[in-house]
Amino acid sequence: MQGMMLVLAFITTALLSAVCGLAPAFVERRSVRTRDLGWVAGLWAAIWVFCLCAYHRPGLAEGFDAFRLIAITAMCGWAGVCIAALRAFGRRGLRFVVPVLLVAALGAEVFVGNVAYFNTHSYQPFQLMDYLDPNVNVGRGTGTYTLDEDRSYLRFLEIDQPIYNLHIDGLVNDDTDPLHADSALFFKIEATDEANSELNTFGTWQVGTQAPRTHTISLDLTGNVGTLTLTASGYSSTYAQYPVAVTMTGITANTPRAMNFSLLRCVAVFLALLAVYGLRPASGLWKRRWLAGNVCDRGVALVLGAVMAAFVIVVPFWQPGNTGLATEHYNTAYWDGESTV
């Protein structure tokens, strides 16, 4: 069944690529040229190269179902329509190009910005705490597990199945210090898999208690996992130390990621595409002498320069931790309690 779905996906994407690649020739009422065929082949190849990268865990053909068929076909249709529209109407001005760029930004947000959603849709989740070593010293409540400075180690035995990602369920910060409300901790990940018979380190997992996106991490393990250990340590810097003090309800392995449509990211992509179109070599912006023009042209140039200068000044102070400044009123988490700066 999976093989049939994969073959069907090859056929449908090839047909869509052919239609979208040859469409500009029919719109412009001309004969098909070699470059049209090049667009057909390029679009089809680009879609499948992207899919090979996007579905690398556990693999493109693994778990290839109707949902993946529809997703890949829809992505091919979106990319093909955008490319065909730009080729056919790209020289007719903004009123034709802006709608195409808007569709391109929306599709990029859905298919590229949420690639993890499509990649993990076929995952079969399981609770990792079911494999927790009973001899591990960890705080155990009614459906909860507590880690602190004296109990910071988790070991899971005889898992014997693949693990593609981990997600912490119901994470709660137990640190009562007001300055540690947004604390962070690190998990050192070690595991044995089909390529490593002894515990091997697979990186560090940084978790922010108030940052839900950090509660999930993707892993690059080979085949079935035998033993997995997580060793927690608190975040520490020159002026701030956060102890290990958290409670969780569990750790889910192979959790499907949710669709996360970001309007801000979509708008940013749209503006970036619009800027690329406006700054292309054939654009009139390159041919216009702004500073030598009328008052309006000079005003636009001055405003643009002021915006760029403001970014240079404002961006370093946007995130307090990046400024290098800390006082009793500003960036207090990094203040040593004595120095004026």
CSV table of C-alpha atoms in Angstrom, one decimal:
chain,number,residue,atom,x,y,z
A,1,MET,CA,0.0,0.0,0.0
A,2,GLN,CA,2.8,2.4,0.9
A,3,GLY,CA,4.6,1.6,-2.4
A,4,MET,CA,1.4,2.3,-4.4
A,5,MET,CA,0.9,5.6,-2.6
A,6,LEU,CA,4.5,6.6,-3.4
A,7,VAL,CA,4.1,5.7,-7.1
A,8,LEU,CA,0.9,7.7,-7.2
A,9,ALA,CA,2.6,10.7,-5.7
A,10,PHE,CA,5.4,10.5,-8.3
A,11,ILE,CA,2.7,10.5,-11.1
A,12,THR,CA,0.5,13.3,-9.6
A,13,THR,CA,3.5,15.6,-9.0
A,14,ALA,CA,4.8,14.9,-12.5
A,15,LEU,CA,1.5,15.8,-14.0
A,16,LEU,CA,1.2,19.0,-11.9
A,17,SER,CA,4.8,20.0,-12.8
A,18,ALA,CA,4.0,19.5,-16.5
A,19,VAL,CA,0.8,21.6,-16.3
A,20,CYS,CA,2.4,24.4,-14.3
A,21,GLY,CA,5.7,24.4,-16.3
A,22,LEU,CA,3.9,24.5,-19.7
A,23,ALA,CA,1.1,26.9,-18.6
A,24,PRO,CA,3.0,30.2,-19.5
A,25,ALA,CA,3.4,29.0,-23.1
A,26,PHE,CA,-0.4,28.7,-23.4
A,27,VAL,CA,-1.0,32.0,-21.6
A,28,GLU,CA,1.4,33.8,-23.9
A,29,ARG,CA,0.1,31.9,-26.9
A,30,ARG,CA,3.4,30.7,-28.1
A,31,SER,CA,5.0,27.3,-28.8
A,32,VAL,CA,6.6,25.2,-26.1
A,33,ARG,CA,10.3,25.9,-25.7
A,34,THR,CA,13.1,24.0,-24.2
A,35,ARG,CA,13.2,26.2,-21.1
A,36,ASP,CA,9.5,25.3,-20.4
A,37,LEU,CA,10.6,21.7,-20.3
A,38,GLY,CA,13.4,22.7,-18.0
A,39,TRP,CA,11.0,24.3,-15.6
A,40,VAL,CA,8.9,21.1,-15.6
A,41,ALA,CA,11.9,19.0,-14.7
A,42,GLY,CA,13.3,21.5,-12.3
A,43,LEU,CA,10.0,21.9,-10.4
A,44,TRP,CA,9.5,18.1,-10.1
A,45,ALA,CA,13.0,17.5,-9.0
A,46,ALA,CA,13.0,20.4,-6.4
A,47,ILE,CA,9.8,19.0,-4.8
A,48,TRP,CA,11.2,15.6,-4.3
A,49,VAL,CA,14.6,16.8,-3.1
A,50,PHE,CA,12.7,18.9,-0.5
A,51,CYS,CA,10.7,15.9,0.5
A,52,LEU,CA,13.8,13.7,0.9
A,53,CYS,CA,15.2,16.3,3.3
A,54,ALA,CA,11.9,17.0,5.1
A,55,TYR,CA,10.9,13.3,5.6
A,56,HIS,CA,14.4,12.1,6.6
A,57,ARG,CA,13.1,10.7,9.9
A,58,PRO,CA,12.2,7.9,9.6
A,59,GLY,CA,12.3,8.1,5.8
A,60,LEU,CA,10.3,9.3,2.8
A,61,ALA,CA,8.9,5.9,2.0
A,62,GLU,CA,8.3,4.9,5.6
A,63,GLY,CA,4.7,5.4,6.6
A,64,PHE,CA,3.7,6.9,3.2
A,65,ASP,CA,0.0,7.2,3.5
A,66,ALA,CA,-2.8,9.2,1.9
A,67,PHE,CA,-2.1,12.2,4.1
A,68,ARG,CA,1.5,12.4,2.8
A,69,LEU,CA,0.3,11.9,-0.7
A,70,ILE,CA,-2.1,14.8,-0.4
A,71,ALA,CA,0.4,17.0,1.3
A,72,ILE,CA,3.1,16.5,-1.3
A,73,THR,CA,0.7,17.0,-4.2
A,74,ALA,CA,-0.7,20.2,-2.6
A,75,MET,CA,2.8,21.5,-2.1
A,76,CYS,CA,3.7,20.7,-5.7
A,77,GLY,CA,0.5,22.5,-6.9
A,78,TRP,CA,1.3,25.6,-4.7
A,79,ALA,CA,4.9,25.9,-5.9
A,80,GLY,CA,3.9,25.2,-9.6
A,81,VAL,CA,1.1,27.8,-9.6
A,82,CYS,CA,3.4,30.5,-8.0
A,83,ILE,CA,6.2,29.8,-10.5
A,84,ALA,CA,3.9,29.7,-13.5
A,85,ALA,CA,2.1,33.0,-12.4
A,86,LEU,CA,5.4,34.8,-11.9
A,87,ARG,CA,6.7,33.6,-15.3
A,88,ALA,CA,3.5,34.7,-17.0
A,89,PHE,CA,2.6,37.9,-15.2
A,90,GLY,CA,5.9,38.9,-13.5
A,91,ARG,CA,6.5,41.8,-16.0
A,92,ARG,CA,3.0,43.3,-15.7
A,93,GLY,CA,3.5,45.2,-12.6
A,94,LEU,CA,2.7,45.0,-8.9
A,95,ARG,CA,-1.0,44.5,-9.2
A,96,PHE,CA,-0.3,41.1,-10.8
A,97,VAL,CA,2.8,40.2,-8.7
A,98,VAL,CA,1.6,41.1,-5.2
A,99,PRO,CA,-1.2,38.5,-5.1
A,100,VAL,CA,1.2,35.8,-6.3
A,101,LEU,CA,3.8,36.8,-3.7
A,102,LEU,CA,1.0,36.7,-1.0
A,103,VAL,CA,0.1,33.1,-2.1
A,104,ALA,CA,3.8,32.2,-2.1
A,105,ALA,CA,4.2,33.5,1.5
A,106,LEU,CA,1.1,31.7,2.7
A,107,GLY,CA,2.3,28.4,1.1
A,108,ALA,CA,5.8,28.9,2.5
A,109,GLU,CA,4.4,29.2,6.0
A,110,VAL,CA,2.2,26.1,5.6
A,111,PHE,CA,4.6,23.8,3.8
A,112,VAL,CA,8.0,25.1,4.9
A,113,GLY,CA,7.4,26.8,8.2
A,114,ASN,CA,5.4,23.7,9.4
A,115,VAL,CA,7.5,21.0,7.9
A,116,ALA,CA,7.8,19.3,11.3
A,117,TYR,CA,4.0,18.9,11.3
A,118,PHE,CA,4.0,17.0,8.0
A,119,ASN,CA,7.1,15.0,8.9
A,120,THR,CA,5.8,13.8,12.3
A,121,HIS,CA,2.1,13.2,11.3
A,122,SER,CA,2.6,9.5,11.0
A,123,TYR,CA,4.6,9.0,14.2
A,124,GLN,CA,3.2,6.6,16.8
A,125,PRO,CA,3.8,8.2,20.2
A,126,PHE,CA,4.5,6.2,23.4
A,127,GLN,CA,5.2,7.2,27.0
A,128,LEU,CA,8.9,7.0,27.9
A,129,MET,CA,8.2,6.9,31.6
A,130,ASP,CA,6.8,3.3,31.1
A,131,TYR,CA,10.4,2.3,30.7
A,132,LEU,CA,11.8,4.3,33.6
A,133,ASP,CA,14.3,2.3,35.7
A,134,PRO,CA,12.6,1.7,39.1
A,135,ASN,CA,15.9,2.0,40.9
A,136,VAL,CA,16.5,5.6,39.7
A,137,ASN,CA,16.2,8.1,42.5
A,138,VAL,CA,13.5,10.5,41.3
A,139,GLY,CA,10.6,12.2,43.0
A,140,ARG,CA,7.5,10.2,42.2
A,141,GLY,CA,4.0,11.5,42.9
A,142,THR,CA,0.6,10.7,41.6
A,143,GLY,CA,1.3,10.8,37.9
A,144,THR,CA,4.2,13.2,38.3
A,145,TYR,CA,8.0,13.1,38.4
A,146,THR,CA,10.2,15.6,40.2
A,147,LEU,CA,13.8,16.5,39.5
A,148,ASP,CA,16.0,18.6,41.8
A,149,GLU,CA,19.7,19.1,42.5
A,150,ASP,CA,19.9,15.7,44.4
A,151,ARG,CA,17.6,13.8,41.9
A,152,SER,CA,18.6,14.9,38.4
A,153,TYR,CA,19.0,11.5,36.6
A,154,LEU,CA,16.6,9.5,34.5
A,155,ARG,CA,17.4,6.1,33.0
A,156,PHE,CA,15.0,4.2,30.6
A,157,LEU,CA,15.7,0.6,29.9
A,158,GLU,CA,14.7,-2.0,27.3
A,159,ILE,CA,12.9,0.5,25.0
A,160,ASP,CA,13.6,-1.6,21.8
A,161,GLN,CA,11.9,0.8,19.4
A,162,PRO,CA,12.9,3.9,17.4
A,163,ILE,CA,12.9,7.3,19.0
A,164,TYR,CA,12.7,10.3,16.7
A,165,ASN,CA,11.9,13.0,19.2
A,166,LEU,CA,11.1,13.7,22.9
A,167,HIS,CA,8.5,15.9,24.4
A,168,ILE,CA,8.2,16.9,28.1
A,169,ASP,CA,4.6,16.7,29.3
A,170,GLY,CA,3.2,19.1,31.9
A,171,LEU,CA,6.5,20.8,32.8
A,172,VAL,CA,6.2,23.0,36.0
A,173,ASN,CA,8.9,25.1,37.5
A,174,ASP,CA,9.3,24.4,41.3
A,175,ASP,CA,11.8,27.2,41.9
A,176,THR,CA,10.2,29.8,44.2
A,177,ASP,CA,12.8,32.5,43.6
A,178,PRO,CA,11.0,35.4,41.8
A,179,LEU,CA,14.1,36.0,39.6
A,180,HIS,CA,14.0,32.4,38.5
A,181,ALA,CA,10.4,32.4,37.2
A,182,ASP,CA,11.7,31.9,33.7
A,183,SER,CA,14.4,29.4,34.5
A,184,ALA,CA,16.2,27.0,32.2
A,185,LEU,CA,17.9,23.6,32.5
A,186,PHE,CA,19.9,21.3,30.4
A,187,PHE,CA,19.5,17.6,29.7
A,188,LYS,CA,22.5,15.6,28.6
A,189,ILE,CA,21.2,12.9,26.3
A,190,GLU,CA,22.9,9.5,26.2
A,191,ALA,CA,21.6,6.4,24.5
A,192,THR,CA,22.4,3.0,23.0
A,193,ASP,CA,21.0,2.2,19.5
A,194,GLU,CA,21.7,-0.2,16.7
A,195,ALA,CA,24.9,1.7,15.8
A,196,ASN,CA,26.2,2.1,19.4
A,197,SER,CA,26.2,-0.8,21.9
A,198,GLU,CA,27.5,1.4,24.7
A,199,LEU,CA,26.0,4.7,25.9
A,200,ASN,CA,26.9,7.4,23.5
A,201,THR,CA,26.2,11.2,23.9
A,202,PHE,CA,23.7,12.6,21.5
A,203,GLY,CA,23.9,16.3,22.5
A,204,THR,CA,22.4,18.5,25.1
A,205,TRP,CA,18.7,19.5,25.3
A,206,GLN,CA,18.1,23.1,26.6
A,207,VAL,CA,14.7,23.5,28.1
A,208,GLY,CA,13.1,26.8,29.2
A,209,THR,CA,10.2,26.3,31.6
A,210,GLN,CA,8.2,29.1,30.0
A,211,ALA,CA,9.2,28.3,26.4
A,212,PRO,CA,7.0,25.5,25.1
A,213,ARG,CA,8.9,25.3,21.9
A,214,THR,CA,11.9,24.0,23.8
A,215,HIS,CA,10.0,21.2,25.4
A,216,THR,CA,10.4,19.1,22.3
A,217,ILE,CA,13.7,18.0,20.7
A,218,SER,CA,14.4,15.9,17.6
A,219,LEU,CA,16.9,13.1,17.9
A,220,ASP,CA,19.2,11.4,15.4
A,221,LEU,CA,19.3,7.8,16.6
A,222,THR,CA,19.9,4.8,14.5
A,223,GLY,CA,17.2,2.1,14.6
A,224,ASN,CA,15.8,0.7,17.8
A,225,VAL,CA,16.9,2.4,21.0
A,226,GLY,CA,17.9,0.1,23.9
A,227,THR,CA,18.8,2.4,26.8
A,228,LEU,CA,18.4,6.1,27.1
A,229,THR,CA,19.5,8.4,29.9
A,230,LEU,CA,18.8,12.1,30.7
A,231,THR,CA,21.0,14.0,33.1
A,232,ALA,CA,19.7,17.4,34.2
A,233,SER,CA,21.8,20.3,35.2
A,234,GLY,CA,20.8,23.9,35.9
A,235,TYR,CA,21.6,26.9,33.8
A,236,SER,CA,24.6,28.8,35.1
A,237,SER,CA,26.3,32.0,34.0
A,238,THR,CA,28.5,34.6,35.6
A,239,TYR,CA,25.6,36.5,37.2
A,240,ALA,CA,22.8,34.0,37.3
A,241,GLN,CA,22.4,30.4,38.4
A,242,TYR,CA,19.2,28.4,38.0
A,243,PRO,CA,19.0,25.2,40.0
A,244,VAL,CA,17.3,22.0,38.8
A,245,ALA,CA,13.7,22.2,40.3
A,246,VAL,CA,11.0,21.0,37.9
A,247,THR,CA,8.0,18.6,37.9
A,248,MET,CA,6.7,16.8,34.9
A,249,THR,CA,3.8,14.5,34.2
A,250,GLY,CA,5.8,12.4,31.7
A,251,ILE,CA,8.0,12.4,28.6
A,252,THR,CA,6.4,11.4,25.3
A,253,ALA,CA,8.6,9.9,22.6
A,254,ASN,CA,7.7,10.2,18.9
A,255,THR,CA,5.1,12.9,19.5
A,256,PRO,CA,3.4,14.4,16.4
A,257,ARG,CA,4.0,18.1,16.1
A,258,ALA,CA,1.1,20.4,15.9
A,259,MET,CA,0.4,22.8,13.0
A,260,ASN,CA,1.7,26.2,14.1
A,261,PHE,CA,0.7,28.9,11.6
A,262,SER,CA,2.6,32.1,12.4
A,263,LEU,CA,1.0,35.2,10.9
A,264,LEU,CA,4.0,37.2,11.9
A,265,ARG,CA,6.4,34.8,10.1
A,266,CYS,CA,4.1,34.8,7.1
A,267,VAL,CA,4.0,38.6,6.9
A,268,ALA,CA,7.8,38.7,7.2
A,269,VAL,CA,8.2,36.2,4.3
A,270,PHE,CA,5.8,38.2,2.2
A,271,LEU,CA,7.7,41.5,2.9
A,272,ALA,CA,11.0,39.7,2.1
A,273,LEU,CA,9.6,38.4,-1.2
A,274,LEU,CA,8.2,41.9,-2.0
A,275,ALA,CA,11.6,43.4,-1.3
A,276,VAL,CA,13.4,40.9,-3.5
A,277,TYR,CA,11.0,41.7,-6.3
A,278,GLY,CA,11.4,45.4,-5.8
A,279,LEU,CA,15.2,45.2,-5.7
A,280,ARG,CA,15.6,42.9,-8.7
A,281,PRO,CA,18.1,44.2,-11.2
A,282,ALA,CA,15.4,45.1,-13.7
A,283,SER,CA,13.5,47.2,-11.1
A,284,GLY,CA,13.1,50.9,-11.6
A,285,LEU,CA,14.4,51.4,-8.0
A,286,TRP,CA,17.9,50.8,-9.3
A,287,LYS,CA,17.5,53.3,-12.2
A,288,ARG,CA,16.0,56.2,-10.1
A,289,ARG,CA,18.3,58.8,-8.7
A,290,TRP,CA,16.7,59.2,-5.3
A,291,LEU,CA,19.0,61.9,-3.8
A,292,ALA,CA,19.0,63.9,-7.0
A,293,GLY,CA,15.3,63.8,-7.4
A,294,ASN,CA,12.4,65.9,-6.0
A,295,VAL,CA,11.6,66.5,-2.4
A,296,CYS,CA,9.6,63.3,-2.1
A,297,ASP,CA,12.4,61.2,-3.3
A,298,ARG,CA,14.8,62.8,-0.9
A,299,GLY,CA,12.4,62.3,1.9
A,300,VAL,CA,12.0,58.6,1.2
A,301,ALA,CA,15.8,58.2,1.1
A,302,LEU,CA,16.2,60.0,4.4
A,303,VAL,CA,13.4,58.0,6.1
A,304,LEU,CA,15.0,54.7,4.9
A,305,GLY,CA,18.4,55.8,6.2
A,306,ALA,CA,16.8,56.7,9.5
A,307,VAL,CA,15.1,53.4,9.8
A,308,MET,CA,18.3,51.5,9.1
A,309,ALA,CA,20.2,53.6,11.6
A,310,ALA,CA,17.5,53.0,14.2
A,311,PHE,CA,17.8,49.2,13.7
A,312,VAL,CA,21.5,49.5,14.4
A,313,ILE,CA,20.9,51.2,17.7
A,314,VAL,CA,17.7,49.4,18.8
A,315,VAL,CA,18.4,45.8,17.9
A,316,PRO,CA,21.2,45.3,20.5
A,317,PHE,CA,18.9,46.5,23.2
A,318,TRP,CA,15.9,44.5,22.1
A,319,GLN,CA,17.0,41.5,24.1
A,320,PRO,CA,18.5,42.7,27.4
A,321,GLY,CA,20.9,39.8,27.7
A,322,ASN,CA,22.6,41.0,24.5
A,323,THR,CA,23.5,44.5,25.6
A,324,GLY,CA,26.2,43.7,28.2
A,325,LEU,CA,24.6,46.1,30.6
A,326,ALA,CA,23.1,45.2,33.9
A,327,THR,CA,21.9,47.5,36.8
A,328,GLU,CA,19.5,47.3,39.6
A,329,HIS,CA,16.7,48.5,37.3
A,330,TYR,CA,17.7,47.1,33.9
A,331,ASN,CA,18.6,43.4,33.1
A,332,THR,CA,18.6,42.6,36.8
A,333,ALA,CA,19.0,38.9,36.3
A,334,TYR,CA,22.6,39.5,35.3
A,335,TRP,CA,23.4,42.2,37.8
A,336,ASP,CA,26.1,41.3,40.4
A,337,GLY,CA,24.4,43.5,43.1
A,338,GLU,CA,27.3,45.9,43.4
A,339,SER,CA,28.5,47.5,40.1
A,340,THR,CA,26.7,50.4,38.6
A,341,VAL,CA,27.0,48.8,35.2
